[in-house]
Each structure stands twice: as structure tokens, then as C-alpha cells.
Amino acid sequence: KQIFRECGNPVFLGGHVRLLHPRHISLGSGCSISEYVLIDGLSVEGISIGNNVTIERYATIRATGTLRELGVGVRIGNNSSLGAFSYLGAAAGVTIGDDVLVGQFVGIYAENHLFESTTELIREQGVSRAGITIGNDCWIGAGASILDGVNIGKGCVVGAGSVVTRDVEPYSLVAGIPAVTIKSRK
């Protein structure tokens, strides 16, 4: 009996991998999911992982932050990788293109808490959701954070430890907190 929405052949699963709501998860051929990875597919669109994708140990992919409002989901393109200890929170939806390298300890956060009111508790003010897109052929350096509403163009490099708070033009090298364009790769 098939437990996934779709599953290519072969797929490699390491020990202690946790796949929650696997009927919402599609895995392409040649996927390799290392030890202690957690993937929670519960979401409107589910999680779609392309061919030859590598997800390194202790990475987490969560498509929904709270059961009150299901998240949108995740799409990871072919030949991409998610580094060890990375976190991908996809309540507003996350799309990662083909041939994308995501380093270790990267945080991708597609949702943001509202905090305008000083008379209400922050946790009771709700959230905003815009989604995140990372284009083809990008490299996201170790420890970087990508915040909700960001679109990273094709061929970009995000420096290690950077915090990306706004859109990045194609073929740009960005770094810093907040990340700024250092130069164009063209």
C-alpha cells in the first residue's frame, strides 16, 4: 500500500525519519532523506519534492504552523538540497526552484506575526502570509534566514548568516543583516 501522494523510485530514507501526513507528500525519483528529518505535509497544497533532492539530517519541513488555518505547502524543484538542521516553515507557501543549494542551519519562514496593537497580546493579533520563492540555481549560505514575502531571483547567492527581508534581483550576491546587494554576478 502506497503511503505517499506520489513516490518515485528509488527513494532513500535514513533512520528515524518522521513523515507526518504522508498522503500530502510527493517524492520524486532519487530523493535522499537523511537521518532524523521531519516532514509534516499537512497543508492545502501539500509538499512536492522533485527528483534527485537531498534533505540532510535533522532538517524540518512544516507546511502548517497551526491547525486553526492550514498552511499553503511546499514545492522543491529537481536537483536541489536542504542542509542539515535547516527549518522550512511554509504556512504561506514556499517554492524552491531547480538546482538550489540551501546550506546548514538555514531558516525559511513564510509567515509573520502581527504586532501593531499594544493593547492585545501579540499571539492573539494573528499573522500575515505572503509566501517565499527562491528561483533556480541559487545558493543560500549556512545560517541565513529568509523572511516572509521575499522573492529571490534566479542565480542568486545569499551570504552565510544573512537575513533576507526584501526581494533579491536575479544574479545578485547579497549579504548582511538585513541583507543588501553586494554585487551582481553578471
JSON list of C-alpha atoms in Angstrom, two decimals:
[
{"chain": "A", "resi": 1, "resn": "LYS", "atom": "CA", "xyz": [0.00, 0.00, 0.00]},
{"chain": "A", "resi": 2, "resn": "GLN", "atom": "CA", "xyz": [1.40, 3.40, -1.03]},
{"chain": "A", "resi": 3, "resn": "ILE", "atom": "CA", "xyz": [1.55, 5.86, 1.84]},
{"chain": "A", "resi": 4, "resn": "PHE", "atom": "CA", "xyz": [2.61, 8.93, -0.19]},
{"chain": "A", "resi": 5, "resn": "ARG", "atom": "CA", "xyz": [0.56, 11.02, -2.61]},
{"chain": "A", "resi": 6, "resn": "GLU", "atom": "CA", "xyz": [3.23, 10.08, -5.17]},
{"chain": "A", "resi": 7, "resn": "CYS", "atom": "CA", "xyz": [6.58, 8.40, -4.80]},
{"chain": "A", "resi": 8, "resn": "GLY", "atom": "CA", "xyz": [9.35, 7.98, -7.36]},
{"chain": "A", "resi": 9, "resn": "ASN", "atom": "CA", "xyz": [11.75, 5.10, -7.49]},
{"chain": "A", "resi": 10, "resn": "PRO", "atom": "CA", "xyz": [14.26, 4.85, -5.90]},
{"chain": "A", "resi": 11, "resn": "VAL", "atom": "CA", "xyz": [13.83, 6.94, -2.75]},
{"chain": "A", "resi": 12, "resn": "PHE", "atom": "CA", "xyz": [16.31, 6.68, 0.12]},
{"chain": "A", "resi": 13, "resn": "LEU", "atom": "CA", "xyz": [15.12, 7.24, 3.70]},
{"chain": "A", "resi": 14, "resn": "GLY", "atom": "CA", "xyz": [17.56, 7.38, 6.61]},
{"chain": "A", "resi": 15, "resn": "GLY", "atom": "CA", "xyz": [16.86, 6.09, 10.09]},
{"chain": "A", "resi": 16, "resn": "HIS", "atom": "CA", "xyz": [14.37, 7.86, 12.35]},
{"chain": "A", "resi": 17, "resn": "VAL", "atom": "CA", "xyz": [12.82, 9.92, 9.55]},
{"chain": "A", "resi": 18, "resn": "ARG", "atom": "CA", "xyz": [9.36, 11.19, 10.58]},
{"chain": "A", "resi": 19, "resn": "LEU", "atom": "CA", "xyz": [6.83, 11.73, 7.81]},
{"chain": "A", "resi": 20, "resn": "LEU", "atom": "CA", "xyz": [3.59, 13.20, 9.15]},
{"chain": "A", "resi": 21, "resn": "HIS", "atom": "CA", "xyz": [0.54, 13.23, 6.88]},
{"chain": "A", "resi": 22, "resn": "PRO", "atom": "CA", "xyz": [2.38, 11.38, 4.08]},
{"chain": "A", "resi": 23, "resn": "ARG", "atom": "CA", "xyz": [-0.71, 11.40, 1.84]},
{"chain": "A", "resi": 24, "resn": "HIS", "atom": "CA", "xyz": [0.08, 15.11, 1.36]},
{"chain": "A", "resi": 25, "resn": "ILE", "atom": "CA", "xyz": [3.71, 14.40, 0.37]},
{"chain": "A", "resi": 26, "resn": "SER", "atom": "CA", "xyz": [5.05, 13.67, -3.13]},
{"chain": "A", "resi": 27, "resn": "LEU", "atom": "CA", "xyz": [8.63, 12.46, -3.55]},
{"chain": "A", "resi": 28, "resn": "GLY", "atom": "CA", "xyz": [10.45, 12.39, -6.88]},
{"chain": "A", "resi": 29, "resn": "SER", "atom": "CA", "xyz": [12.87, 9.71, -8.05]},
{"chain": "A", "resi": 30, "resn": "GLY", "atom": "CA", "xyz": [16.30, 9.66, -6.50]},
{"chain": "A", "resi": 31, "resn": "CYS", "atom": "CA", "xyz": [15.33, 11.61, -3.36]},
{"chain": "A", "resi": 32, "resn": "SER", "atom": "CA", "xyz": [17.57, 11.10, -0.37]},
{"chain": "A", "resi": 33, "resn": "ILE", "atom": "CA", "xyz": [16.22, 11.99, 3.07]},
{"chain": "A", "resi": 34, "resn": "SER", "atom": "CA", "xyz": [18.81, 11.65, 5.82]},
{"chain": "A", "resi": 35, "resn": "GLU", "atom": "CA", "xyz": [18.50, 10.63, 9.46]},
{"chain": "A", "resi": 36, "resn": "TYR", "atom": "CA", "xyz": [16.15, 12.41, 11.86]},
{"chain": "A", "resi": 37, "resn": "VAL", "atom": "CA", "xyz": [14.45, 14.56, 9.21]},
{"chain": "A", "resi": 38, "resn": "LEU", "atom": "CA", "xyz": [10.87, 15.66, 9.99]},
{"chain": "A", "resi": 39, "resn": "ILE", "atom": "CA", "xyz": [8.45, 16.43, 7.15]},
{"chain": "A", "resi": 40, "resn": "ASP", "atom": "CA", "xyz": [4.87, 17.38, 8.05]},
{"chain": "A", "resi": 41, "resn": "GLY", "atom": "CA", "xyz": [2.79, 17.50, 4.88]},
{"chain": "A", "resi": 42, "resn": "LEU", "atom": "CA", "xyz": [-0.50, 18.70, 6.36]},
{"chain": "A", "resi": 43, "resn": "SER", "atom": "CA", "xyz": [-1.45, 21.69, 4.16]},
{"chain": "A", "resi": 44, "resn": "VAL", "atom": "CA", "xyz": [-3.75, 22.85, 1.39]},
{"chain": "A", "resi": 45, "resn": "GLU", "atom": "CA", "xyz": [-1.37, 22.02, -1.49]},
{"chain": "A", "resi": 46, "resn": "GLY", "atom": "CA", "xyz": [0.86, 19.51, 0.28]},
{"chain": "A", "resi": 47, "resn": "ILE", "atom": "CA", "xyz": [4.59, 19.05, -0.14]},
{"chain": "A", "resi": 48, "resn": "SER", "atom": "CA", "xyz": [6.07, 18.26, -3.54]},
{"chain": "A", "resi": 49, "resn": "ILE", "atom": "CA", "xyz": [9.74, 17.29, -3.62]},
{"chain": "A", "resi": 50, "resn": "GLY", "atom": "CA", "xyz": [11.33, 16.93, -7.07]},
{"chain": "A", "resi": 51, "resn": "ASN", "atom": "CA", "xyz": [13.76, 14.39, -8.48]},
{"chain": "A", "resi": 52, "resn": "ASN", "atom": "CA", "xyz": [17.25, 13.97, -7.01]},
{"chain": "A", "resi": 53, "resn": "VAL", "atom": "CA", "xyz": [16.57, 16.18, -3.98]},
{"chain": "A", "resi": 54, "resn": "THR", "atom": "CA", "xyz": [18.71, 15.72, -0.87]},
{"chain": "A", "resi": 55, "resn": "ILE", "atom": "CA", "xyz": [17.45, 16.66, 2.58]},
{"chain": "A", "resi": 56, "resn": "GLU", "atom": "CA", "xyz": [20.20, 16.42, 5.14]},
{"chain": "A", "resi": 57, "resn": "ARG", "atom": "CA", "xyz": [19.94, 15.19, 8.73]},
{"chain": "A", "resi": 58, "resn": "TYR", "atom": "CA", "xyz": [17.82, 16.97, 11.33]},
{"chain": "A", "resi": 59, "resn": "ALA", "atom": "CA", "xyz": [16.17, 19.26, 8.75]},
{"chain": "A", "resi": 60, "resn": "THR", "atom": "CA", "xyz": [12.50, 20.11, 9.35]},
{"chain": "A", "resi": 61, "resn": "ILE", "atom": "CA", "xyz": [9.79, 20.96, 6.81]},
{"chain": "A", "resi": 62, "resn": "ARG", "atom": "CA", "xyz": [6.45, 22.11, 8.22]},
{"chain": "A", "resi": 63, "resn": "ALA", "atom": "CA", "xyz": [3.71, 23.20, 5.86]},
{"chain": "A", "resi": 64, "resn": "THR", "atom": "CA", "xyz": [1.29, 24.33, 8.59]},
{"chain": "A", "resi": 65, "resn": "GLY", "atom": "CA", "xyz": [2.04, 26.32, 11.73]},
{"chain": "A", "resi": 66, "resn": "THR", "atom": "CA", "xyz": [-1.32, 25.92, 13.44]},
{"chain": "A", "resi": 67, "resn": "LEU", "atom": "CA", "xyz": [-4.38, 23.76, 12.85]},
{"chain": "A", "resi": 68, "resn": "ARG", "atom": "CA", "xyz": [-6.66, 26.84, 13.01]},
{"chain": "A", "resi": 69, "resn": "GLU", "atom": "CA", "xyz": [-5.54, 27.74, 9.49]},
{"chain": "A", "resi": 70, "resn": "LEU", "atom": "CA", "xyz": [-3.85, 25.17, 7.26]},
{"chain": "A", "resi": 71, "resn": "GLY", "atom": "CA", "xyz": [-0.69, 26.28, 5.52]},
{"chain": "A", "resi": 72, "resn": "VAL", "atom": "CA", "xyz": [-0.28, 26.50, 1.77]},
{"chain": "A", "resi": 73, "resn": "GLY", "atom": "CA", "xyz": [2.53, 23.98, 1.19]},
{"chain": "A", "resi": 74, "resn": "VAL", "atom": "CA", "xyz": [5.97, 23.46, -0.32]},
{"chain": "A", "resi": 75, "resn": "ARG", "atom": "CA", "xyz": [7.42, 22.83, -3.77]},
{"chain": "A", "resi": 76, "resn": "ILE", "atom": "CA", "xyz": [11.10, 21.90, -4.06]},
{"chain": "A", "resi": 77, "resn": "GLY", "atom": "CA", "xyz": [12.49, 21.60, -7.59]},
{"chain": "A", "resi": 78, "resn": "ASN", "atom": "CA", "xyz": [14.75, 18.97, -9.09]},
{"chain": "A", "resi": 79, "resn": "ASN", "atom": "CA", "xyz": [18.40, 18.55, -8.03]},
{"chain": "A", "resi": 80, "resn": "SER", "atom": "CA", "xyz": [18.06, 20.83, -5.00]},
{"chain": "A", "resi": 81, "resn": "SER", "atom": "CA", "xyz": [19.28, 20.25, -1.47]},
{"chain": "A", "resi": 82, "resn": "LEU", "atom": "CA", "xyz": [18.29, 21.33, 2.03]},
{"chain": "A", "resi": 83, "resn": "GLY", "atom": "CA", "xyz": [21.18, 21.42, 4.50]},
{"chain": "A", "resi": 84, "resn": "ALA", "atom": "CA", "xyz": [21.42, 19.78, 7.90]},
{"chain": "A", "resi": 85, "resn": "PHE", "atom": "CA", "xyz": [19.45, 21.39, 10.76]},
{"chain": "A", "resi": 86, "resn": "SER", "atom": "CA", "xyz": [17.57, 23.70, 8.38]},
{"chain": "A", "resi": 87, "resn": "TYR", "atom": "CA", "xyz": [13.98, 24.75, 9.05]},
{"chain": "A", "resi": 88, "resn": "LEU", "atom": "CA", "xyz": [11.41, 25.40, 6.34]},
{"chain": "A", "resi": 89, "resn": "GLY", "atom": "CA", "xyz": [8.14, 26.83, 7.66]},
{"chain": "A", "resi": 90, "resn": "ALA", "atom": "CA", "xyz": [5.68, 27.09, 4.79]},
{"chain": "A", "resi": 91, "resn": "ALA", "atom": "CA", "xyz": [2.38, 28.37, 6.16]},
{"chain": "A", "resi": 92, "resn": "ALA", "atom": "CA", "xyz": [2.20, 30.98, 3.37]},
{"chain": "A", "resi": 93, "resn": "GLY", "atom": "CA", "xyz": [3.77, 28.68, 0.80]},
{"chain": "A", "resi": 94, "resn": "VAL", "atom": "CA", "xyz": [7.39, 28.15, -0.19]},
{"chain": "A", "resi": 95, "resn": "THR", "atom": "CA", "xyz": [8.65, 27.43, -3.70]},
{"chain": "A", "resi": 96, "resn": "ILE", "atom": "CA", "xyz": [12.28, 26.45, -4.18]},
{"chain": "A", "resi": 97, "resn": "GLY", "atom": "CA", "xyz": [13.45, 26.12, -7.78]},
{"chain": "A", "resi": 98, "resn": "ASP", "atom": "CA", "xyz": [15.69, 23.59, -9.50]},
{"chain": "A", "resi": 99, "resn": "ASP", "atom": "CA", "xyz": [19.40, 23.24, -8.68]},
{"chain": "A", "resi": 100, "resn": "VAL", "atom": "CA", "xyz": [19.18, 25.23, -5.42]},
{"chain": "A", "resi": 101, "resn": "LEU", "atom": "CA", "xyz": [21.72, 24.69, -2.64]},
{"chain": "A", "resi": 102, "resn": "VAL", "atom": "CA", "xyz": [20.41, 25.52, 0.83]},
{"chain": "A", "resi": 103, "resn": "GLY", "atom": "CA", "xyz": [23.17, 25.40, 3.45]},
{"chain": "A", "resi": 104, "resn": "GLN", "atom": "CA", "xyz": [23.12, 24.12, 7.01]},
{"chain": "A", "resi": 105, "resn": "PHE", "atom": "CA", "xyz": [21.06, 25.86, 9.71]},
{"chain": "A", "resi": 106, "resn": "VAL", "atom": "CA", "xyz": [19.10, 27.95, 7.18]},
{"chain": "A", "resi": 107, "resn": "GLY", "atom": "CA", "xyz": [15.68, 29.23, 8.30]},
{"chain": "A", "resi": 108, "resn": "ILE", "atom": "CA", "xyz": [12.92, 29.88, 5.76]},
{"chain": "A", "resi": 109, "resn": "TYR", "atom": "CA", "xyz": [9.88, 31.45, 7.44]},
{"chain": "A", "resi": 110, "resn": "ALA", "atom": "CA", "xyz": [6.79, 32.01, 5.28]},
{"chain": "A", "resi": 111, "resn": "GLU", "atom": "CA", "xyz": [4.58, 33.65, 7.88]},
{"chain": "A", "resi": 112, "resn": "ASN", "atom": "CA", "xyz": [4.90, 36.66, 10.16]},
{"chain": "A", "resi": 113, "resn": "HIS", "atom": "CA", "xyz": [3.19, 37.63, 13.41]},
{"chain": "A", "resi": 114, "resn": "LEU", "atom": "CA", "xyz": [1.24, 40.87, 13.56]},
{"chain": "A", "resi": 115, "resn": "PHE", "atom": "CA", "xyz": [2.12, 43.17, 16.47]},
{"chain": "A", "resi": 116, "resn": "GLU", "atom": "CA", "xyz": [0.62, 46.61, 15.75]},
{"chain": "A", "resi": 117, "resn": "SER", "atom": "CA", "xyz": [-1.59, 46.74, 18.82]},
{"chain": "A", "resi": 118, "resn": "THR", "atom": "CA", "xyz": [-0.06, 47.36, 22.22]},
{"chain": "A", "resi": 119, "resn": "THR", "atom": "CA", "xyz": [-3.32, 46.51, 24.00]},
{"chain": "A", "resi": 120, "resn": "GLU", "atom": "CA", "xyz": [-3.63, 42.96, 22.61]},
{"chain": "A", "resi": 121, "resn": "LEU", "atom": "CA", "xyz": [-1.27, 40.09, 23.19]},
{"chain": "A", "resi": 122, "resn": "ILE", "atom": "CA", "xyz": [0.98, 39.57, 20.16]},
{"chain": "A", "resi": 123, "resn": "ARG", "atom": "CA", "xyz": [-0.01, 35.91, 19.95]},
{"chain": "A", "resi": 124, "resn": "GLU", "atom": "CA", "xyz": [-3.67, 36.96, 19.60]},
{"chain": "A", "resi": 125, "resn": "GLN", "atom": "CA", "xyz": [-3.14, 39.51, 16.80]},
{"chain": "A", "resi": 126, "resn": "GLY", "atom": "CA", "xyz": [-2.88, 36.94, 14.04]},
{"chain": "A", "resi": 127, "resn": "VAL", "atom": "CA", "xyz": [-0.40, 36.55, 11.24]},
{"chain": "A", "resi": 128, "resn": "SER", "atom": "CA", "xyz": [0.33, 37.81, 7.77]},
{"chain": "A", "resi": 129, "resn": "ARG", "atom": "CA", "xyz": [1.16, 35.46, 4.92]},
{"chain": "A", "resi": 130, "resn": "ALA", "atom": "CA", "xyz": [2.80, 36.38, 1.63]},
{"chain": "A", "resi": 131, "resn": "GLY", "atom": "CA", "xyz": [4.92, 33.33, 0.70]},
{"chain": "A", "resi": 132, "resn": "ILE", "atom": "CA", "xyz": [8.53, 32.86, -0.36]},
{"chain": "A", "resi": 133, "resn": "THR", "atom": "CA", "xyz": [10.00, 31.99, -3.75]},
{"chain": "A", "resi": 134, "resn": "ILE", "atom": "CA", "xyz": [13.62, 31.03, -4.40]},
{"chain": "A", "resi": 135, "resn": "GLY", "atom": "CA", "xyz": [14.49, 30.87, -8.11]},
{"chain": "A", "resi": 136, "resn": "ASN", "atom": "CA", "xyz": [16.55, 28.26, -9.95]},
{"chain": "A", "resi": 137, "resn": "ASP", "atom": "CA", "xyz": [20.31, 27.92, -9.49]},
{"chain": "A", "resi": 138, "resn": "CYS", "atom": "CA", "xyz": [20.62, 29.76, -6.15]},
{"chain": "A", "resi": 139, "resn": "TRP", "atom": "CA", "xyz": [22.92, 29.18, -3.21]},
{"chain": "A", "resi": 140, "resn": "ILE", "atom": "CA", "xyz": [21.65, 30.07, 0.26]},
{"chain": "A", "resi": 141, "resn": "GLY", "atom": "CA", "xyz": [24.63, 30.18, 2.64]},
{"chain": "A", "resi": 142, "resn": "ALA", "atom": "CA", "xyz": [24.74, 28.48, 6.03]},
{"chain": "A", "resi": 143, "resn": "GLY", "atom": "CA", "xyz": [22.79, 30.15, 8.81]},
{"chain": "A", "resi": 144, "resn": "ALA", "atom": "CA", "xyz": [20.87, 32.52, 6.52]},
{"chain": "A", "resi": 145, "resn": "SER", "atom": "CA", "xyz": [17.25, 33.47, 7.28]},
{"chain": "A", "resi": 146, "resn": "ILE", "atom": "CA", "xyz": [14.69, 34.14, 4.54]},
{"chain": "A", "resi": 147, "resn": "LEU", "atom": "CA", "xyz": [11.62, 36.02, 5.81]},
{"chain": "A", "resi": 148, "resn": "ASP", "atom": "CA", "xyz": [8.03, 36.01, 4.56]},
{"chain": "A", "resi": 149, "resn": "GLY", "atom": "CA", "xyz": [7.20, 37.85, 1.36]},
{"chain": "A", "resi": 150, "resn": "VAL", "atom": "CA", "xyz": [10.68, 37.52, -0.18]},
{"chain": "A", "resi": 151, "resn": "ASN", "atom": "CA", "xyz": [11.29, 36.52, -3.79]},
{"chain": "A", "resi": 152, "resn": "ILE", "atom": "CA", "xyz": [14.87, 35.56, -4.60]},
{"chain": "A", "resi": 153, "resn": "GLY", "atom": "CA", "xyz": [15.62, 35.68, -8.32]},
{"chain": "A", "resi": 154, "resn": "LYS", "atom": "CA", "xyz": [17.41, 33.11, -10.45]},
{"chain": "A", "resi": 155, "resn": "GLY", "atom": "CA", "xyz": [21.13, 32.64, -9.93]},
{"chain": "A", "resi": 156, "resn": "CYS", "atom": "CA", "xyz": [21.42, 34.46, -6.59]},
{"chain": "A", "resi": 157, "resn": "VAL", "atom": "CA", "xyz": [23.88, 33.87, -3.78]},
{"chain": "A", "resi": 158, "resn": "VAL", "atom": "CA", "xyz": [22.87, 34.69, -0.20]},
{"chain": "A", "resi": 159, "resn": "GLY", "atom": "CA", "xyz": [25.84, 35.06, 2.14]},
{"chain": "A", "resi": 160, "resn": "ALA", "atom": "CA", "xyz": [26.13, 32.93, 5.26]},
{"chain": "A", "resi": 161, "resn": "GLY", "atom": "CA", "xyz": [24.32, 34.36, 8.28]},
{"chain": "A", "resi": 162, "resn": "SER", "atom": "CA", "xyz": [22.36, 36.91, 6.24]},
{"chain": "A", "resi": 163, "resn": "VAL", "atom": "CA", "xyz": [18.77, 37.92, 6.98]},
{"chain": "A", "resi": 164, "resn": "VAL", "atom": "CA", "xyz": [16.83, 38.46, 3.75]},
{"chain": "A", "resi": 165, "resn": "THR", "atom": "CA", "xyz": [13.89, 40.81, 4.33]},
{"chain": "A", "resi": 166, "resn": "ARG", "atom": "CA", "xyz": [13.13, 42.02, 0.78]},
{"chain": "A", "resi": 167, "resn": "ASP", "atom": "CA", "xyz": [13.21, 40.78, -2.81]},
{"chain": "A", "resi": 168, "resn": "VAL", "atom": "CA", "xyz": [16.54, 39.96, -4.45]},
{"chain": "A", "resi": 169, "resn": "GLU", "atom": "CA", "xyz": [17.13, 40.70, -8.16]},
{"chain": "A", "resi": 170, "resn": "PRO", "atom": "CA", "xyz": [18.32, 37.77, -10.34]},
{"chain": "A", "resi": 171, "resn": "TYR", "atom": "CA", "xyz": [22.06, 37.00, -10.28]},
{"chain": "A", "resi": 172, "resn": "SER", "atom": "CA", "xyz": [22.70, 39.11, -7.18]},
{"chain": "A", "resi": 173, "resn": "LEU", "atom": "CA", "xyz": [25.07, 38.41, -4.31]},
{"chain": "A", "resi": 174, "resn": "VAL", "atom": "CA", "xyz": [23.51, 39.64, -1.07]},
{"chain": "A", "resi": 175, "resn": "ALA", "atom": "CA", "xyz": [24.81, 39.58, 2.49]},
{"chain": "A", "resi": 176, "resn": "GLY", "atom": "CA", "xyz": [24.30, 41.18, 5.88]},
{"chain": "A", "resi": 177, "resn": "ILE", "atom": "CA", "xyz": [21.59, 41.91, 8.44]},
{"chain": "A", "resi": 178, "resn": "PRO", "atom": "CA", "xyz": [19.42, 42.96, 6.78]},
{"chain": "A", "resi": 179, "resn": "ALA", "atom": "CA", "xyz": [20.84, 41.59, 3.52]},
{"chain": "A", "resi": 180, "resn": "VAL", "atom": "CA", "xyz": [21.89, 44.16, 0.92]},
{"chain": "A", "resi": 181, "resn": "THR", "atom": "CA", "xyz": [23.17, 43.67, -2.59]},
{"chain": "A", "resi": 182, "resn": "ILE", "atom": "CA", "xyz": [26.97, 43.40, -2.62]},
{"chain": "A", "resi": 183, "resn": "LYS", "atom": "CA", "xyz": [27.31, 42.92, -6.38]},
{"chain": "A", "resi": 184, "resn": "SER", "atom": "CA", "xyz": [25.77, 41.41, -9.49]},
{"chain": "A", "resi": 185, "resn": "ARG", "atom": "CA", "xyz": [27.03, 38.06, -10.76]},
{"chain": "A", "resi": 186, "resn": "LYS", "atom": "CA", "xyz": [26.57, 39.24, -14.36]}
]
